[in-house]
Amino acid sequence: MTPLALRVDPGAEPAPVCRLDSPPLSVVARPPEWVAPGLTRKMAAFLATRPATPCLVVDLDVVEANYHALHAALPEAEVYYAVKANPAPPLVARLVGLGARFDTASLPEIDLCLALGADPAHLSFGNTIKKARDIAAAYERGLRLFAFDAEEELRKIAEHAPGSRVFCRILTDNAGAEWPLSRKFGCSPVMARDLMRRAADLGLEPVGLSFHVGSQQTDPSQWDHALALVADLFRGLRADGLEPSLVNLGGGLPTRYGRPVPDVDVYGAGIRAAVARLFEGPAPRLIVEPGRGLVGNAGVLESEVVLVSRKDESEARRWVYLDAGRFNGLAETEGEAIRYPLATDRDGDGTGLGPVVLAGPTCDSVDVLYDRADVRLPLSLRAGDRLRLMSTGAYTTTYASVGFNGFAPLAAHYV
Amino acid sequence: MTPLALRVDPGAEPAPVCRLDSPPLSVVARPPEWVAPGLTRKMAAFLATRPATPCLVVDLDVVEANYHALHAALPEAEVYYAVKANPAPPLVARLVGLGARFDTASLPEIDLCLALGADPAHLSFGNTIKKARDIAAAYERGLRLFAFDAEEELRKIAEHAPGSRVFCRILTDNAGAEWPLSRKFGCSPVMARDLMRRAADLGLEPVGLSFHVGSQQTDPSQWDHALALVADLFRGLRADGLEPSLVNLGGGLPTRYGRPVPDVDVYGAGIRAAVARLFEGPAPRLIVEPGRGLVGNAGVLESEVVLVSRKDESEARRWVYLDAGRFNGLAETEGEAIRYPLATDRDGDGTGLGPVVLAGPTCDSVDVLYDRADVRLPLSLRAGDRLRLMSTGAYTTTYASVGFNGFAPLAAHYV
């Protein structure tokens, strides 16, 4: 990957405002107003109160606007929010109010959604790795939609959630994803066909198939490849006498970090065209499971510079240590995979920029955020200054450790 | 790194029992009794109660025995326990009772030690990255020993902890370490010499130097190289009119995972010989900061198998998913760096062993523990079985996330 300048130039083009022209469910009460790249007026107003750092500030209006934009781009699909991306109660409650559905990974996530008013019929237990007792508890709570990718899992579901609807996750490759997935989830299409028949034999309702093109997927055509595979399997399953009807498109919709990404409309148009072209007979029911795509650009993480140093007087590159690092919010900088845009108090102060390594506050040497990336920050930067990481609404609070090195988990404010 | 069989063969040599022949401070009240590799009688008795999984069980007698063994191996050194390795109050309290000192990374760690009865004069604020207000708070609590590696940090210490003793961390390479450190900590020896003079100018007491040879350091000669660098710097500092007296040997002492590691006596003898050979004049005061070396082999992590699957019928290698993964305890499997020995309920049941990929329970594809490592587990293994990871007393509970995917942080029991 080519090194990128991460820093947001205040003069650069503004982040794209989400399209709001055809909200399908309700009118957006408070459309977000962007005052700088990655920063809404509400985020800026909250940060102006100088909250203790590190902290995340999430503008729920951005989440709502993203939700409506996705609905407009892909009106046929039911939107199941991937709760793991950010399970904050105010955020989940807002989505419940909008009529969203929820893709859940565990019983605690299920209970969270139900406690906030979600209908159990609108929840999917989307983790392919579930304890038998958790399947039973989910069934007891009214869930009837379960993911699987293995025979042992099917048997657990058949025993503890009899008659439920199940979908099989298939393996696809993840070219184009900035946070690609391993082979951990899914099975081969050949095995999926066998397992779907097996599901029917076990008294379950094998409703369809799912896949995942990889998180922060920047290539919309990746859904095409996966959909072709699914359409082919649908034909095979129909030949077997089954009636598959559900295509779960998974997650992977990107958020805007440093580089522009295609608009959600581009993804929607591509997926709709591929479905129309590839599937015979009645149009399949579509599910989409956005996490990052709904909440990523809704958050800004405010941190404090703790130390600026050099390893030797002869080195031009400085080390900038923040009070936020890989163990209290910025886990997705592992391997420098996700590159958040940055802004500081001193941007544009005329001192110029110089190269830095950006690191977290712990005594752990893997707690380095960006080393290979060509990050440049003001030469005037010093301890006590504030540094903001943009588009940090997803996968930050939840990855935070319980208190590694004694540092508290990431605080968060929902405005 | 050559792939290793991780599984503990019940017929293999037992893990080395810590030497207890010359405890310097007190008699060990309850020497640990090993009933299997990595498992003491007390751990086994607790696990026999079938505690909810996943959980860590730590035998504090092992910690105590390790502490005495280190003292016996390196009687000249003051032992500062690196609290970050495992800050559990019962564990820290046991070490306070033994007369241990404490290397702390943050104000919460300092407050924890003080609340458990540690003397502030026995605490070092060992993190080189400290907020000014945390330095002030530590000074107010009575701490007078601070680490630094940069001029800006020195200025903060001089202002907020006037007159304190300071030691400068120098950069060394980490050959031989299984968890090597980056260049995040320390400065060049040339800069260290300048900064030590600067410390004196600022009214601080520049007492010495520190280094770190990398965590889980399996090559005892690595301390030699670093000590030679420090001895050379001592000569330079004396020529500058300073009187350095403290050598902080850092951490890095290994614990026993799959492969044998040299006994702590070997490290002690090597360090003592190097110090005697390299340092002129009065013997320096020595500090050692063990974390993993004191608590690693004191813990066992009990997990439950959630799913055993194949990705295709043609694949021999199974996927085994546990209820413990990278986000609820096993963070140090990142890059398959730390390879914990494994044991299951079904070991030796006659079904034979087969290759597996071992993974955690979350919907995150990086939550894979061992893929390249040639892990082999019983062919009879299935969901509901228990699997134990040995030598997991260090860096497990604290790295756990607050609840990624809704999974609770790692529970722990101290026996």
PDB file of C-alpha atoms in Angstrom, chain A residues 91-285:
ATOM      1  CA  LEU A  91     -26.794   4.789  19.270  1.00  0.00           C
ATOM      2  CA  VAL A  92     -28.703   1.490  19.266  1.00  0.00           C
ATOM      3  CA  ALA A  93     -31.783   3.251  20.623  1.00  0.00           C
ATOM      4  CA  ARG A  94     -31.661   5.795  17.812  1.00  0.00           C
ATOM      5  CA  LEU A  95     -31.502   2.983  15.266  1.00  0.00           C
ATOM      6  CA  VAL A  96     -34.367   1.136  16.952  1.00  0.00           C
ATOM      7  CA  GLY A  97     -36.395   4.316  16.547  1.00  0.00           C
ATOM      8  CA  LEU A  98     -35.561   4.416  12.843  1.00  0.00           C
ATOM      9  CA  GLY A  99     -36.804   0.875  12.322  1.00  0.00           C
ATOM     10  CA  ALA A 100     -33.397  -0.719  11.890  1.00  0.00           C
ATOM     11  CA  ARG A 101     -32.789  -4.418  12.423  1.00  0.00           C
ATOM     12  CA  PHE A 102     -29.768  -5.826  14.216  1.00  0.00           C
ATOM     13  CA  ASP A 103     -27.018  -8.306  13.446  1.00  0.00           C
ATOM     14  CA  THR A 104     -25.837  -9.601  16.816  1.00  0.00           C
ATOM     15  CA  ALA A 105     -22.711 -11.523  17.793  1.00  0.00           C
ATOM     16  CA  SER A 106     -23.574 -12.701  21.295  1.00  0.00           C
ATOM     17  CA  LEU A 107     -26.291 -13.012  23.896  1.00  0.00           C
ATOM     18  CA  PRO A 108     -25.260  -9.768  25.637  1.00  0.00           C
ATOM     19  CA  GLU A 109     -25.683  -7.918  22.326  1.00  0.00           C
ATOM     20  CA  ILE A 110     -29.112  -9.520  21.888  1.00  0.00           C
ATOM     21  CA  ASP A 111     -30.158  -8.474  25.385  1.00  0.00           C
ATOM     22  CA  LEU A 112     -28.902  -4.966  24.770  1.00  0.00           C
ATOM     23  CA  CYS A 113     -31.038  -4.574  21.654  1.00  0.00           C
ATOM     24  CA  LEU A 114     -34.109  -6.067  23.296  1.00  0.00           C
ATOM     25  CA  ALA A 115     -33.703  -3.846  26.355  1.00  0.00           C
ATOM     26  CA  LEU A 116     -33.686  -0.845  24.015  1.00  0.00           C
ATOM     27  CA  GLY A 117     -36.947  -1.873  22.410  1.00  0.00           C
ATOM     28  CA  ALA A 118     -35.897  -3.898  19.381  1.00  0.00           C
ATOM     29  CA  ASP A 119     -38.319  -6.561  18.191  1.00  0.00           C
ATOM     30  CA  PRO A 120     -36.772 -10.067  18.505  1.00  0.00           C
ATOM     31  CA  ALA A 121     -38.162 -10.779  15.034  1.00  0.00           C
ATOM     32  CA  HIS A 122     -35.801  -8.062  13.776  1.00  0.00           C
ATOM     33  CA  LEU A 123     -32.668  -9.628  15.258  1.00  0.00           C
ATOM     34  CA  SER A 124     -30.285 -12.013  13.564  1.00  0.00           C
ATOM     35  CA  PHE A 125     -27.857 -14.120  15.599  1.00  0.00           C
ATOM     36  CA  GLY A 126     -25.177 -13.616  12.981  1.00  0.00           C
ATOM     37  CA  ASN A 127     -22.146 -15.167  14.690  1.00  0.00           C
ATOM     38  CA  THR A 128     -21.402 -18.601  13.215  1.00  0.00           C
ATOM     39  CA  ILE A 129     -19.775 -19.577  16.549  1.00  0.00           C
ATOM     40  CA  LYS A 130     -22.423 -19.943  19.244  1.00  0.00           C
ATOM     41  CA  LYS A 131     -22.647 -21.919  22.453  1.00  0.00           C
ATOM     42  CA  ALA A 132     -25.614 -24.267  22.575  1.00  0.00           C
ATOM     43  CA  ARG A 133     -26.958 -22.543  25.672  1.00  0.00           C
ATOM     44  CA  ASP A 134     -26.752 -19.132  23.983  1.00  0.00           C
ATOM     45  CA  ILE A 135     -28.724 -20.445  21.006  1.00  0.00           C
ATOM     46  CA  ALA A 136     -31.343 -21.735  23.430  1.00  0.00           C
ATOM     47  CA  ALA A 137     -31.470 -18.416  25.271  1.00  0.00           C
ATOM     48  CA  ALA A 138     -31.819 -16.483  22.005  1.00  0.00           C
ATOM     49  CA  TYR A 139     -34.634 -18.766  20.879  1.00  0.00           C
ATOM     50  CA  GLU A 140     -36.371 -18.281  24.219  1.00  0.00           C
ATOM     51  CA  ARG A 141     -36.169 -14.522  23.653  1.00  0.00           C
ATOM     52  CA  GLY A 142     -37.914 -14.906  20.296  1.00  0.00           C
ATOM     53  CA  LEU A 143     -35.036 -14.943  17.790  1.00  0.00           C
ATOM     54  CA  ARG A 144     -35.693 -17.124  14.768  1.00  0.00           C
ATOM     55  CA  LEU A 145     -32.843 -16.237  12.395  1.00  0.00           C
ATOM     56  CA  PHE A 146     -29.428 -17.857  12.832  1.00  0.00           C
ATOM     57  CA  ALA A 147     -26.158 -18.022  10.869  1.00  0.00           C
ATOM     58  CA  PHE A 148     -24.121 -21.206  10.464  1.00  0.00           C
ATOM     59  CA  ASP A 149     -21.195 -22.544   8.468  1.00  0.00           C
ATOM     60  CA  ALA A 150     -20.679 -26.028   9.908  1.00  0.00           C
ATOM     61  CA  GLU A 151     -22.592 -29.194  10.602  1.00  0.00           C
ATOM     62  CA  GLU A 152     -21.946 -29.156  14.341  1.00  0.00           C
ATOM     63  CA  GLU A 153     -23.453 -25.667  14.498  1.00  0.00           C
ATOM     64  CA  LEU A 154     -26.521 -26.792  12.534  1.00  0.00           C
ATOM     65  CA  ARG A 155     -27.109 -29.606  14.976  1.00  0.00           C
ATOM     66  CA  LYS A 156     -26.904 -27.183  17.897  1.00  0.00           C
ATOM     67  CA  ILE A 157     -29.418 -24.857  16.219  1.00  0.00           C
ATOM     68  CA  ALA A 158     -31.769 -27.723  15.308  1.00  0.00           C
ATOM     69  CA  GLU A 159     -31.768 -28.922  18.911  1.00  0.00           C
ATOM     70  CA  HIS A 160     -31.986 -25.572  20.690  1.00  0.00           C
ATOM     71  CA  ALA A 161     -33.869 -23.388  18.189  1.00  0.00           C
ATOM     72  CA  PRO A 162     -36.087 -25.926  16.399  1.00  0.00           C
ATOM     73  CA  GLY A 163     -37.705 -24.830  13.159  1.00  0.00           C
ATOM     74  CA  SER A 164     -35.719 -21.607  12.928  1.00  0.00           C
ATOM     75  CA  ARG A 165     -34.639 -19.947   9.710  1.00  0.00           C
ATOM     76  CA  VAL A 166     -30.952 -20.441   9.019  1.00  0.00           C
ATOM     77  CA  PHE A 167     -28.534 -19.062   6.464  1.00  0.00           C
ATOM     78  CA  CYS A 168     -25.192 -20.527   5.525  1.00  0.00           C
ATOM     79  CA  ARG A 169     -22.139 -18.329   5.264  1.00  0.00           C
ATOM     80  CA  ILE A 170     -19.875 -19.103   2.350  1.00  0.00           C
ATOM     81  CA  LEU A 171     -16.188 -18.350   1.941  1.00  0.00           C
ATOM     82  CA  THR A 172     -15.252 -15.641  -0.542  1.00  0.00           C
ATOM     83  CA  ASP A 173     -11.981 -13.849  -1.114  1.00  0.00           C
ATOM     84  CA  ASN A 174     -11.519 -10.305   0.181  1.00  0.00           C
ATOM     85  CA  ALA A 175      -9.542  -8.494  -2.501  1.00  0.00           C
ATOM     86  CA  GLY A 176      -9.930  -4.757  -2.116  1.00  0.00           C
ATOM     87  CA  ALA A 177     -10.685  -4.759   1.606  1.00  0.00           C
ATOM     88  CA  GLU A 178      -8.547  -2.602   3.894  1.00  0.00           C
ATOM     89  CA  TRP A 179      -9.390  -4.879   6.822  1.00  0.00           C
ATOM     90  CA  PRO A 180      -9.685  -8.225   4.978  1.00  0.00           C
ATOM     91  CA  LEU A 181     -11.104 -11.267   6.680  1.00  0.00           C
ATOM     92  CA  SER A 182      -9.316 -14.536   7.169  1.00  0.00           C
ATOM     93  CA  ARG A 183     -10.779 -17.924   6.358  1.00  0.00           C
ATOM     94  CA  LYS A 184     -12.264 -17.948   9.851  1.00  0.00           C
ATOM     95  CA  PHE A 185     -15.884 -17.673   8.696  1.00  0.00           C
ATOM     96  CA  GLY A 186     -17.765 -19.532   6.014  1.00  0.00           C
ATOM     97  CA  CYS A 187     -17.419 -22.843   4.261  1.00  0.00           C
ATOM     98  CA  SER A 188     -16.896 -23.875   0.646  1.00  0.00           C
ATOM     99  CA  PRO A 189     -19.882 -23.565  -1.705  1.00  0.00           C
ATOM    100  CA  VAL A 190     -19.879 -27.359  -2.135  1.00  0.00           C
ATOM    101  CA  MET A 191     -20.161 -27.854   1.594  1.00  0.00           C
ATOM    102  CA  ALA A 192     -22.765 -25.083   1.854  1.00  0.00           C
ATOM    103  CA  ARG A 193     -25.006 -26.944  -0.580  1.00  0.00           C
ATOM    104  CA  ASP A 194     -24.686 -30.123   1.494  1.00  0.00           C
ATOM    105  CA  LEU A 195     -25.343 -28.284   4.729  1.00  0.00           C
ATOM    106  CA  MET A 196     -28.428 -26.512   3.390  1.00  0.00           C
ATOM    107  CA  ARG A 197     -29.957 -29.895   2.560  1.00  0.00           C
ATOM    108  CA  ARG A 198     -28.901 -31.150   5.976  1.00  0.00           C
ATOM    109  CA  ALA A 199     -30.622 -28.159   7.589  1.00  0.00           C
ATOM    110  CA  ALA A 200     -33.906 -29.114   5.921  1.00  0.00           C
ATOM    111  CA  ASP A 201     -33.444 -32.705   7.101  1.00  0.00           C
ATOM    112  CA  LEU A 202     -33.020 -31.400  10.655  1.00  0.00           C
ATOM    113  CA  GLY A 203     -36.340 -29.543  10.511  1.00  0.00           C
ATOM    114  CA  LEU A 204     -34.810 -26.117  10.055  1.00  0.00           C
ATOM    115  CA  GLU A 205     -35.783 -23.649   7.342  1.00  0.00           C
ATOM    116  CA  PRO A 206     -32.713 -23.114   5.109  1.00  0.00           C
ATOM    117  CA  VAL A 207     -33.636 -19.639   3.884  1.00  0.00           C
ATOM    118  CA  GLY A 208     -30.490 -18.536   2.172  1.00  0.00           C
ATOM    119  CA  LEU A 209     -26.829 -17.687   2.062  1.00  0.00           C
ATOM    120  CA  SER A 210     -24.518 -15.011   3.374  1.00  0.00           C
ATOM    121  CA  PHE A 211     -21.032 -13.799   2.618  1.00  0.00           C
ATOM    122  CA  HIS A 212     -18.708 -10.990   3.614  1.00  0.00           C
ATOM    123  CA  VAL A 213     -16.465  -9.164   1.192  1.00  0.00           C
ATOM    124  CA  GLY A 214     -14.139  -7.830   3.905  1.00  0.00           C
ATOM    125  CA  SER A 215     -14.374  -4.789   6.104  1.00  0.00           C
ATOM    126  CA  GLN A 216     -13.783  -1.306   4.685  1.00  0.00           C
ATOM    127  CA  GLN A 217     -14.260  -2.722   1.200  1.00  0.00           C
ATOM    128  CA  THR A 218     -13.293  -0.011  -1.262  1.00  0.00           C
ATOM    129  CA  ASP A 219     -14.066  -1.960  -4.448  1.00  0.00           C
ATOM    130  CA  PRO A 220     -17.840  -2.113  -5.129  1.00  0.00           C
ATOM    131  CA  SER A 221     -17.352  -4.849  -7.753  1.00  0.00           C
ATOM    132  CA  GLN A 222     -16.392  -7.299  -5.006  1.00  0.00           C
ATOM    133  CA  TRP A 223     -20.093  -7.835  -4.265  1.00  0.00           C
ATOM    134  CA  ASP A 224     -20.529  -8.887  -7.915  1.00  0.00           C
ATOM    135  CA  HIS A 225     -18.161 -11.810  -7.585  1.00  0.00           C
ATOM    136  CA  ALA A 226     -19.772 -13.031  -4.401  1.00  0.00           C
ATOM    137  CA  LEU A 227     -23.291 -12.583  -5.783  1.00  0.00           C
ATOM    138  CA  ALA A 228     -22.409 -14.672  -8.847  1.00  0.00           C
ATOM    139  CA  LEU A 229     -21.308 -17.465  -6.520  1.00  0.00           C
ATOM    140  CA  VAL A 230     -24.523 -17.175  -4.524  1.00  0.00           C
ATOM    141  CA  ALA A 231     -26.736 -17.125  -7.635  1.00  0.00           C
ATOM    142  CA  ASP A 232     -25.014 -20.278  -8.841  1.00  0.00           C
ATOM    143  CA  LEU A 233     -25.609 -21.956  -5.495  1.00  0.00           C
ATOM    144  CA  PHE A 234     -29.254 -20.872  -5.545  1.00  0.00           C
ATOM    145  CA  ARG A 235     -29.666 -22.783  -8.830  1.00  0.00           C
ATOM    146  CA  GLY A 236     -28.067 -25.853  -7.278  1.00  0.00           C
ATOM    147  CA  LEU A 237     -30.236 -25.639  -4.177  1.00  0.00           C
ATOM    148  CA  ARG A 238     -33.386 -25.327  -6.280  1.00  0.00           C
ATOM    149  CA  ALA A 239     -32.295 -28.407  -8.197  1.00  0.00           C
ATOM    150  CA  ASP A 240     -32.089 -30.102  -4.807  1.00  0.00           C
ATOM    151  CA  GLY A 241     -35.698 -29.158  -4.114  1.00  0.00           C
ATOM    152  CA  LEU A 242     -34.990 -26.317  -1.705  1.00  0.00           C
ATOM    153  CA  GLU A 243     -36.383 -22.814  -1.975  1.00  0.00           C
ATOM    154  CA  PRO A 244     -33.646 -20.355  -1.012  1.00  0.00           C
ATOM    155  CA  SER A 245     -34.889 -16.783  -0.879  1.00  0.00           C
ATOM    156  CA  LEU A 246     -32.498 -14.762   1.279  1.00  0.00           C
ATOM    157  CA  VAL A 247     -29.216 -13.195   0.231  1.00  0.00           C
ATOM    158  CA  ASN A 248     -27.313 -11.685   3.138  1.00  0.00           C
ATOM    159  CA  LEU A 249     -24.873  -9.201   1.612  1.00  0.00           C
ATOM    160  CA  GLY A 250     -22.897  -8.937   4.849  1.00  0.00           C
ATOM    161  CA  GLY A 251     -21.018  -5.837   5.852  1.00  0.00           C
ATOM    162  CA  GLY A 252     -17.970  -4.197   4.356  1.00  0.00           C
ATOM    163  CA  LEU A 253     -19.410  -0.822   3.357  1.00  0.00           C
ATOM    164  CA  PRO A 254     -16.594   1.632   3.924  1.00  0.00           C
ATOM    165  CA  THR A 255     -16.446   4.869   5.812  1.00  0.00           C
ATOM    166  CA  ARG A 256     -14.406   7.866   4.766  1.00  0.00           C
ATOM    167  CA  TYR A 257     -10.877   7.864   6.254  1.00  0.00           C
ATOM    168  CA  GLY A 258      -7.987   9.663   4.573  1.00  0.00           C
ATOM    169  CA  ARG A 259      -8.781   8.688   1.011  1.00  0.00           C
ATOM    170  CA  PRO A 260     -12.089   9.174  -0.787  1.00  0.00           C
ATOM    171  CA  VAL A 261     -14.236   6.045  -1.055  1.00  0.00           C
ATOM    172  CA  PRO A 262     -17.083   5.471  -3.495  1.00  0.00           C
ATOM    173  CA  ASP A 263     -20.418   6.867  -2.377  1.00  0.00           C
ATOM    174  CA  VAL A 264     -22.929   4.423  -0.925  1.00  0.00           C
ATOM    175  CA  ASP A 265     -25.057   5.017  -4.038  1.00  0.00           C
ATOM    176  CA  VAL A 266     -22.353   3.424  -6.163  1.00  0.00           C
ATOM    177  CA  TYR A 267     -22.416   0.314  -4.007  1.00  0.00           C
ATOM    178  CA  GLY A 268     -26.196   0.229  -4.053  1.00  0.00           C
ATOM    179  CA  ALA A 269     -26.469   0.601  -7.828  1.00  0.00           C
ATOM    180  CA  GLY A 270     -23.840  -2.071  -8.398  1.00  0.00           C
ATOM    181  CA  ILE A 271     -25.494  -4.552  -6.053  1.00  0.00           C
ATOM    182  CA  ARG A 272     -28.967  -3.931  -7.492  1.00  0.00           C
ATOM    183  CA  ALA A 273     -27.715  -4.410 -11.038  1.00  0.00           C
ATOM    184  CA  ALA A 274     -25.854  -7.590 -10.145  1.00  0.00           C
ATOM    185  CA  VAL A 275     -28.877  -9.064  -8.380  1.00  0.00           C
ATOM    186  CA  ALA A 276     -31.150  -8.245 -11.342  1.00  0.00           C
ATOM    187  CA  ARG A 277     -28.676  -9.768 -13.781  1.00  0.00           C
ATOM    188  CA  LEU A 278     -27.668 -12.877 -11.851  1.00  0.00           C
ATOM    189  CA  PHE A 279     -30.772 -14.199 -10.119  1.00  0.00           C
ATOM    190  CA  GLU A 280     -33.487 -16.063 -11.996  1.00  0.00           C
ATOM    191  CA  GLY A 281     -37.083 -16.246 -10.860  1.00  0.00           C
ATOM    192  CA  PRO A 282     -38.380 -14.152  -7.971  1.00  0.00           C
ATOM    193  CA  ALA A 283     -36.026 -11.477  -6.682  1.00  0.00           C
ATOM    194  CA  PRO A 284     -34.279 -12.646  -3.518  1.00  0.00           C
ATOM    195  CA  ARG A 285     -34.887 -10.940  -0.207  1.00  0.00           C
TER     196      ARG A 285
END
